[in-house]
Amino acid sequence: MSAPKPSRKRLWIILGVVGIIVIAVASVVAINLLSPKAPAPPSGPNVTIWNGSFCSDSGSCGYSPTVKNVAVGTTVTWTNTGITHTVTACDSAHYSSGGCPARDAAGLDGFDSGSMANGQTFSHTFTAAGTYYYYCTLHLWMRGEIVVQ
Ligand SMILES: [Cu+2]
């Protein structure tokens, strides 16, 4: 009986093709998960807090836009689209790889959202001109600036 041989061979070819397709799709998904992109900045006085599958460096999570220009008196609203993050004011002189240890000593208008869960928003009104630096206390490499003119 030599009849089953060709059909078994065909089955292996089909399995091979399916396997290659599965590996190709999985690779594309993995590449997308590992190299997240910052979302386009929202319109208006808004900032989006974002992250990819994880938040391991400044390329995988952050604020969009990183630098936001607004007029004096503007209320800026941050919306968290990712894991838990914060929006915490920082004195630029203490803005380092270690985070912002002296944030409360800053003479600038301080603000701190505290822990923000996914979907939560935080707003702050900037009443004086200046550059306001901020970061995430949970991910020290997440940094942003509000330039008030
Ligand atoms: Cu964070």
PDB file of C-alpha atoms and ligand atoms in Angstrom:
ATOM      1  CA  MET A   1       0.000   0.000   0.000  1.00  0.00           C
ATOM      2  CA  SER A   2       1.676   3.109  -1.203  1.00  0.00           C
ATOM      3  CA  ALA A   3      -1.437   5.300  -1.336  1.00  0.00           C
ATOM      4  CA  PRO A   4      -1.124   6.944   2.155  1.00  0.00           C
ATOM      5  CA  LYS A   5       2.407   8.150   1.474  1.00  0.00           C
ATOM      6  CA  PRO A   6       1.644  11.139  -0.801  1.00  0.00           C
ATOM      7  CA  SER A   7      -1.211  12.366   1.449  1.00  0.00           C
ATOM      8  CA  ARG A   8       0.992  12.140   4.559  1.00  0.00           C
ATOM      9  CA  LYS A   9       3.653  14.115   2.736  1.00  0.00           C
ATOM     10  CA  ARG A  10       1.062  16.719   1.796  1.00  0.00           C
ATOM     11  CA  LEU A  11      -0.055  16.889   5.443  1.00  0.00           C
ATOM     12  CA  TRP A  12       3.518  17.617   6.556  1.00  0.00           C
ATOM     13  CA  ILE A  13       3.855  20.306   3.889  1.00  0.00           C
ATOM     14  CA  ILE A  14       0.612  21.915   5.098  1.00  0.00           C
ATOM     15  CA  LEU A  15       1.756  21.698   8.732  1.00  0.00           C
ATOM     16  CA  GLY A  16       5.072  23.241   7.743  1.00  0.00           C
ATOM     17  CA  VAL A  17       3.400  26.136   5.929  1.00  0.00           C
ATOM     18  CA  VAL A  18       1.010  26.701   8.856  1.00  0.00           C
ATOM     19  CA  GLY A  19       3.968  26.624  11.264  1.00  0.00           C
ATOM     20  CA  ILE A  20       5.856  29.214   9.226  1.00  0.00           C
ATOM     21  CA  ILE A  21       2.769  31.465   9.124  1.00  0.00           C
ATOM     22  CA  VAL A  22       2.296  31.142  12.915  1.00  0.00           C
ATOM     23  CA  ILE A  23       5.965  32.004  13.530  1.00  0.00           C
ATOM     24  CA  ALA A  24       5.762  34.985  11.148  1.00  0.00           C
ATOM     25  CA  VAL A  25       2.612  36.372  12.815  1.00  0.00           C
ATOM     26  CA  ALA A  26       4.054  35.816  16.312  1.00  0.00           C
ATOM     27  CA  SER A  27       7.254  37.637  15.292  1.00  0.00           C
ATOM     28  CA  VAL A  28       5.329  40.674  14.029  1.00  0.00           C
ATOM     29  CA  VAL A  29       3.256  40.770  17.243  1.00  0.00           C
ATOM     30  CA  ALA A  30       6.387  40.431  19.409  1.00  0.00           C
ATOM     31  CA  ILE A  31       8.207  43.204  17.519  1.00  0.00           C
ATOM     32  CA  ASN A  32       5.190  45.507  17.965  1.00  0.00           C
ATOM     33  CA  LEU A  33       5.016  44.734  21.685  1.00  0.00           C
ATOM     34  CA  LEU A  34       8.746  45.230  22.211  1.00  0.00           C
ATOM     35  CA  SER A  35       9.045  48.507  20.300  1.00  0.00           C
ATOM     36  CA  PRO A  36       6.073  50.628  21.355  1.00  0.00           C
ATOM     37  CA  LYS A  37       5.636  54.062  19.847  1.00  0.00           C
ATOM     38  CA  ALA A  38       4.473  57.194  21.621  1.00  0.00           C
ATOM     39  CA  PRO A  39       0.932  58.090  20.588  1.00  0.00           C
ATOM     40  CA  ALA A  40       0.340  61.302  18.655  1.00  0.00           C
ATOM     41  CA  PRO A  41      -0.019  64.279  21.032  1.00  0.00           C
ATOM     42  CA  PRO A  42      -3.678  65.028  21.825  1.00  0.00           C
ATOM     43  CA  SER A  43      -5.149  68.368  20.762  1.00  0.00           C
ATOM     44  CA  GLY A  44      -5.846  71.160  23.250  1.00  0.00           C
ATOM     45  CA  PRO A  45      -4.138  71.561  26.648  1.00  0.00           C
ATOM     46  CA  ASN A  46      -3.820  67.820  27.086  1.00  0.00           C
ATOM     47  CA  VAL A  47      -1.032  65.323  27.627  1.00  0.00           C
ATOM     48  CA  THR A  48      -1.323  61.564  27.155  1.00  0.00           C
ATOM     49  CA  ILE A  49       0.509  59.255  29.567  1.00  0.00           C
ATOM     50  CA  TRP A  50       1.382  56.080  27.699  1.00  0.00           C
ATOM     51  CA  ASN A  51       3.365  52.851  27.842  1.00  0.00           C
ATOM     52  CA  GLY A  52       3.906  49.689  25.820  1.00  0.00           C
ATOM     53  CA  SER A  53       3.701  46.192  27.304  1.00  0.00           C
ATOM     54  CA  PHE A  54       6.091  47.335  29.995  1.00  0.00           C
ATOM     55  CA  CYS A  55       7.775  50.581  31.046  1.00  0.00           C
ATOM     56  CA  SER A  56      11.492  49.843  31.203  1.00  0.00           C
ATOM     57  CA  ASP A  57      13.044  52.990  29.714  1.00  0.00           C
ATOM     58  CA  SER A  58      12.175  56.317  28.121  1.00  0.00           C
ATOM     59  CA  GLY A  59      11.485  54.559  24.815  1.00  0.00           C
ATOM     60  CA  SER A  60       8.773  52.276  26.159  1.00  0.00           C
ATOM     61  CA  CYS A  61       6.669  54.793  28.106  1.00  0.00           C
ATOM     62  CA  GLY A  62       6.311  58.499  28.704  1.00  0.00           C
ATOM     63  CA  TYR A  63       4.243  61.611  28.167  1.00  0.00           C
ATOM     64  CA  SER A  64       2.968  62.788  24.770  1.00  0.00           C
ATOM     65  CA  PRO A  65       3.889  65.485  23.988  1.00  0.00           C
ATOM     66  CA  THR A  66       7.073  65.500  26.103  1.00  0.00           C
ATOM     67  CA  VAL A  67       7.212  69.308  25.978  1.00  0.00           C
ATOM     68  CA  LYS A  68       3.930  71.212  25.968  1.00  0.00           C
ATOM     69  CA  ASN A  69       3.643  74.974  25.418  1.00  0.00           C
ATOM     70  CA  VAL A  70       0.663  76.740  26.995  1.00  0.00           C
ATOM     71  CA  ALA A  71      -0.415  80.280  27.902  1.00  0.00           C
ATOM     72  CA  VAL A  72      -0.504  81.567  31.503  1.00  0.00           C
ATOM     73  CA  GLY A  73      -3.759  80.521  33.157  1.00  0.00           C
ATOM     74  CA  THR A  74      -4.117  77.285  31.177  1.00  0.00           C
ATOM     75  CA  THR A  75      -5.387  74.147  32.877  1.00  0.00           C
ATOM     76  CA  VAL A  76      -3.470  71.164  31.536  1.00  0.00           C
ATOM     77  CA  THR A  77      -5.067  67.727  31.778  1.00  0.00           C
ATOM     78  CA  TRP A  78      -3.088  64.490  31.717  1.00  0.00           C
ATOM     79  CA  THR A  79      -4.894  61.249  30.807  1.00  0.00           C
ATOM     80  CA  ASN A  80      -3.347  57.930  31.738  1.00  0.00           C
ATOM     81  CA  THR A  81      -3.740  55.337  28.981  1.00  0.00           C
ATOM     82  CA  GLY A  82      -1.277  52.882  30.523  1.00  0.00           C
ATOM     83  CA  ILE A  83      -0.323  51.208  33.792  1.00  0.00           C
ATOM     84  CA  THR A  84      -0.130  53.195  37.056  1.00  0.00           C
ATOM     85  CA  HIS A  85       1.874  56.418  36.664  1.00  0.00           C
ATOM     86  CA  THR A  86       2.199  59.830  38.318  1.00  0.00           C
ATOM     87  CA  VAL A  87       2.576  63.442  37.195  1.00  0.00           C
ATOM     88  CA  THR A  88       4.901  64.964  39.795  1.00  0.00           C
ATOM     89  CA  ALA A  89       6.504  68.407  39.672  1.00  0.00           C
ATOM     90  CA  CYS A  90      10.280  68.586  39.859  1.00  0.00           C
ATOM     91  CA  ASP A  91      12.842  71.339  40.395  1.00  0.00           C
ATOM     92  CA  SER A  92      14.971  71.278  37.229  1.00  0.00           C
ATOM     93  CA  ALA A  93      18.159  71.450  39.336  1.00  0.00           C
ATOM     94  CA  HIS A  94      17.254  68.099  40.855  1.00  0.00           C
ATOM     95  CA  TYR A  95      16.014  66.443  37.704  1.00  0.00           C
ATOM     96  CA  SER A  96      18.451  63.562  37.498  1.00  0.00           C
ATOM     97  CA  SER A  97      18.702  59.851  36.817  1.00  0.00           C
ATOM     98  CA  GLY A  98      17.786  59.364  40.468  1.00  0.00           C
ATOM     99  CA  GLY A  99      14.450  61.061  39.957  1.00  0.00           C
ATOM    100  CA  CYS A 100      13.705  64.259  41.823  1.00  0.00           C
ATOM    101  CA  PRO A 101      14.675  63.981  45.506  1.00  0.00           C
ATOM    102  CA  ALA A 102      14.173  67.693  46.226  1.00  0.00           C
ATOM    103  CA  ARG A 103      10.895  68.228  44.409  1.00  0.00           C
ATOM    104  CA  ASP A 104       9.147  69.673  47.463  1.00  0.00           C
ATOM    105  CA  ALA A 105      11.896  72.260  47.975  1.00  0.00           C
ATOM    106  CA  ALA A 106      11.344  73.704  44.521  1.00  0.00           C
ATOM    107  CA  GLY A 107      10.261  77.302  44.395  1.00  0.00           C
ATOM    108  CA  LEU A 108       8.099  76.573  41.376  1.00  0.00           C
ATOM    109  CA  ASP A 109       4.418  75.814  41.462  1.00  0.00           C
ATOM    110  CA  GLY A 110       4.324  72.282  42.808  1.00  0.00           C
ATOM    111  CA  PHE A 111       1.867  69.628  41.751  1.00  0.00           C
ATOM    112  CA  ASP A 112       1.569  65.897  42.255  1.00  0.00           C
ATOM    113  CA  SER A 113      -1.128  63.637  40.877  1.00  0.00           C
ATOM    114  CA  GLY A 114      -0.294  60.743  43.177  1.00  0.00           C
ATOM    115  CA  SER A 115      -0.826  57.261  41.717  1.00  0.00           C
ATOM    116  CA  MET A 116      -3.012  57.381  38.634  1.00  0.00           C
ATOM    117  CA  ALA A 117      -4.678  54.175  37.500  1.00  0.00           C
ATOM    118  CA  ASN A 118      -5.461  53.439  33.857  1.00  0.00           C
ATOM    119  CA  GLY A 119      -8.090  55.854  32.558  1.00  0.00           C
ATOM    120  CA  GLN A 120      -7.608  58.404  35.346  1.00  0.00           C
ATOM    121  CA  THR A 121      -7.000  62.066  34.613  1.00  0.00           C
ATOM    122  CA  PHE A 122      -5.153  64.800  36.514  1.00  0.00           C
ATOM    123  CA  SER A 123      -5.408  68.545  35.925  1.00  0.00           C
ATOM    124  CA  HIS A 124      -3.300  71.472  37.042  1.00  0.00           C
ATOM    125  CA  THR A 125      -3.692  75.192  36.306  1.00  0.00           C
ATOM    126  CA  PHE A 126      -0.480  77.091  35.563  1.00  0.00           C
ATOM    127  CA  THR A 127      -0.818  80.644  36.835  1.00  0.00           C
ATOM    128  CA  ALA A 128       2.747  81.904  36.322  1.00  0.00           C
ATOM    129  CA  ALA A 129       5.144  81.863  33.369  1.00  0.00           C
ATOM    130  CA  GLY A 130       8.046  79.448  33.528  1.00  0.00           C
ATOM    131  CA  THR A 131       9.183  75.967  32.604  1.00  0.00           C
ATOM    132  CA  TYR A 132       7.663  73.304  34.785  1.00  0.00           C
ATOM    133  CA  TYR A 133       9.495  69.993  34.862  1.00  0.00           C
ATOM    134  CA  TYR A 134       7.733  66.864  35.962  1.00  0.00           C
ATOM    135  CA  TYR A 135       8.310  63.122  36.072  1.00  0.00           C
ATOM    136  CA  CYS A 136       6.772  59.828  37.171  1.00  0.00           C
ATOM    137  CA  THR A 137       7.759  58.767  40.678  1.00  0.00           C
ATOM    138  CA  LEU A 138       7.218  55.116  39.701  1.00  0.00           C
ATOM    139  CA  HIS A 139       9.306  55.275  36.502  1.00  0.00           C
ATOM    140  CA  LEU A 140      12.049  57.879  36.996  1.00  0.00           C
ATOM    141  CA  TRP A 141      12.939  57.969  33.292  1.00  0.00           C
ATOM    142  CA  MET A 142       9.464  59.291  32.386  1.00  0.00           C
ATOM    143  CA  ARG A 143       9.833  63.051  32.111  1.00  0.00           C
ATOM    144  CA  GLY A 144       7.963  65.972  30.706  1.00  0.00           C
ATOM    145  CA  GLU A 145       7.892  69.750  30.623  1.00  0.00           C
ATOM    146  CA  ILE A 146       5.131  72.338  30.551  1.00  0.00           C
ATOM    147  CA  VAL A 147       6.387  75.635  29.158  1.00  0.00           C
ATOM    148  CA  VAL A 148       4.078  78.434  30.319  1.00  0.00           C
ATOM    149  CA  GLN A 149       4.357  81.735  28.402  1.00  0.00           C
TER     150      GLN A 149
HETATM  151 CU    CU B   1       5.122  55.833  35.357  1.00  0.00          CU
END
